[in-house]
Amino acid sequence: MYTLNWQPPYDWSWMLGFLAARAVSGVETVADSYYARSLAVGEYRGVVTAIPDIARHTLH
């Protein structure tokens, strides 16, 4: 698992709403606490999930 830190302020609620309004059915999933997207690179397939930790300003 990887983490990505950010500098506040960053409005994750707004960002998740933005992504949800534009989500591609069957490719992206947006919930109250995470964003997920399926992808394929060559013959490899997987899902990338971003889960924000608001208290630590970190994305998992």
Coordinates of C-alpha atoms in Angstrom, one line a residue:
M1 CA 0.0 0.0 0.0
Y2 CA 1.2 3.5 -0.8
T3 CA 0.3 6.8 0.9
L4 CA 0.2 10.3 -0.4
N5 CA 0.3 13.3 2.0
W6 CA -1.4 16.7 1.2
Q7 CA -1.3 20.1 2.7
P8 CA -4.6 21.4 4.2
P9 CA -7.0 22.8 3.3
Y10 CA -8.3 20.2 0.9
D11 CA -12.0 19.6 0.7
W12 CA -12.3 15.8 0.2
S13 CA -16.1 16.0 0.5
W14 CA -16.2 18.4 -2.5
M15 CA -13.7 16.3 -4.4
L16 CA -15.7 13.1 -3.9
G17 CA -18.9 14.9 -5.0
F18 CA -17.1 16.1 -8.1
L19 CA -15.8 12.6 -9.0
A20 CA -19.2 11.0 -8.2
A21 CA -21.0 13.4 -10.6
R22 CA -18.6 12.3 -13.4
A23 CA -18.1 8.6 -12.6
V24 CA -18.1 6.2 -15.4
S25 CA -20.5 3.3 -14.6
G26 CA -18.6 0.0 -14.4
V27 CA -15.2 1.7 -14.2
E28 CA -15.4 4.1 -11.2
T29 CA -17.0 3.8 -7.8
V30 CA -17.4 6.8 -5.4
A31 CA -18.7 6.4 -1.9
D32 CA -18.8 8.7 1.2
S33 CA -15.3 7.6 2.2
Y34 CA -13.4 6.4 -0.9
Y35 CA -12.9 6.6 -4.7
A36 CA -12.1 3.4 -6.7
R37 CA -11.3 3.0 -10.4
S38 CA -10.6 -0.1 -12.4
L39 CA -7.7 -0.1 -14.8
A40 CA -5.7 -2.2 -17.3
V41 CA -2.1 -1.8 -18.2
G42 CA -1.2 -4.2 -20.9
E43 CA -2.2 -7.6 -19.8
Y44 CA -2.5 -6.6 -16.1
R45 CA -5.8 -5.5 -14.6
G46 CA -6.6 -4.1 -11.2
V47 CA -8.4 -1.5 -9.1
V48 CA -6.9 1.6 -7.5
T49 CA -8.7 2.8 -4.4
A50 CA -8.1 6.1 -2.7
I51 CA -9.2 6.4 0.9
P52 CA -8.5 9.8 2.6
D53 CA -7.5 10.0 6.2
I54 CA -8.6 13.5 7.0
A55 CA -7.0 13.7 10.5
R56 CA -3.5 12.8 9.1
H57 CA -3.8 14.6 5.8
T58 CA -3.0 11.4 4.0
L59 CA -4.4 9.5 1.1
H60 CA -4.2 5.6 1.3

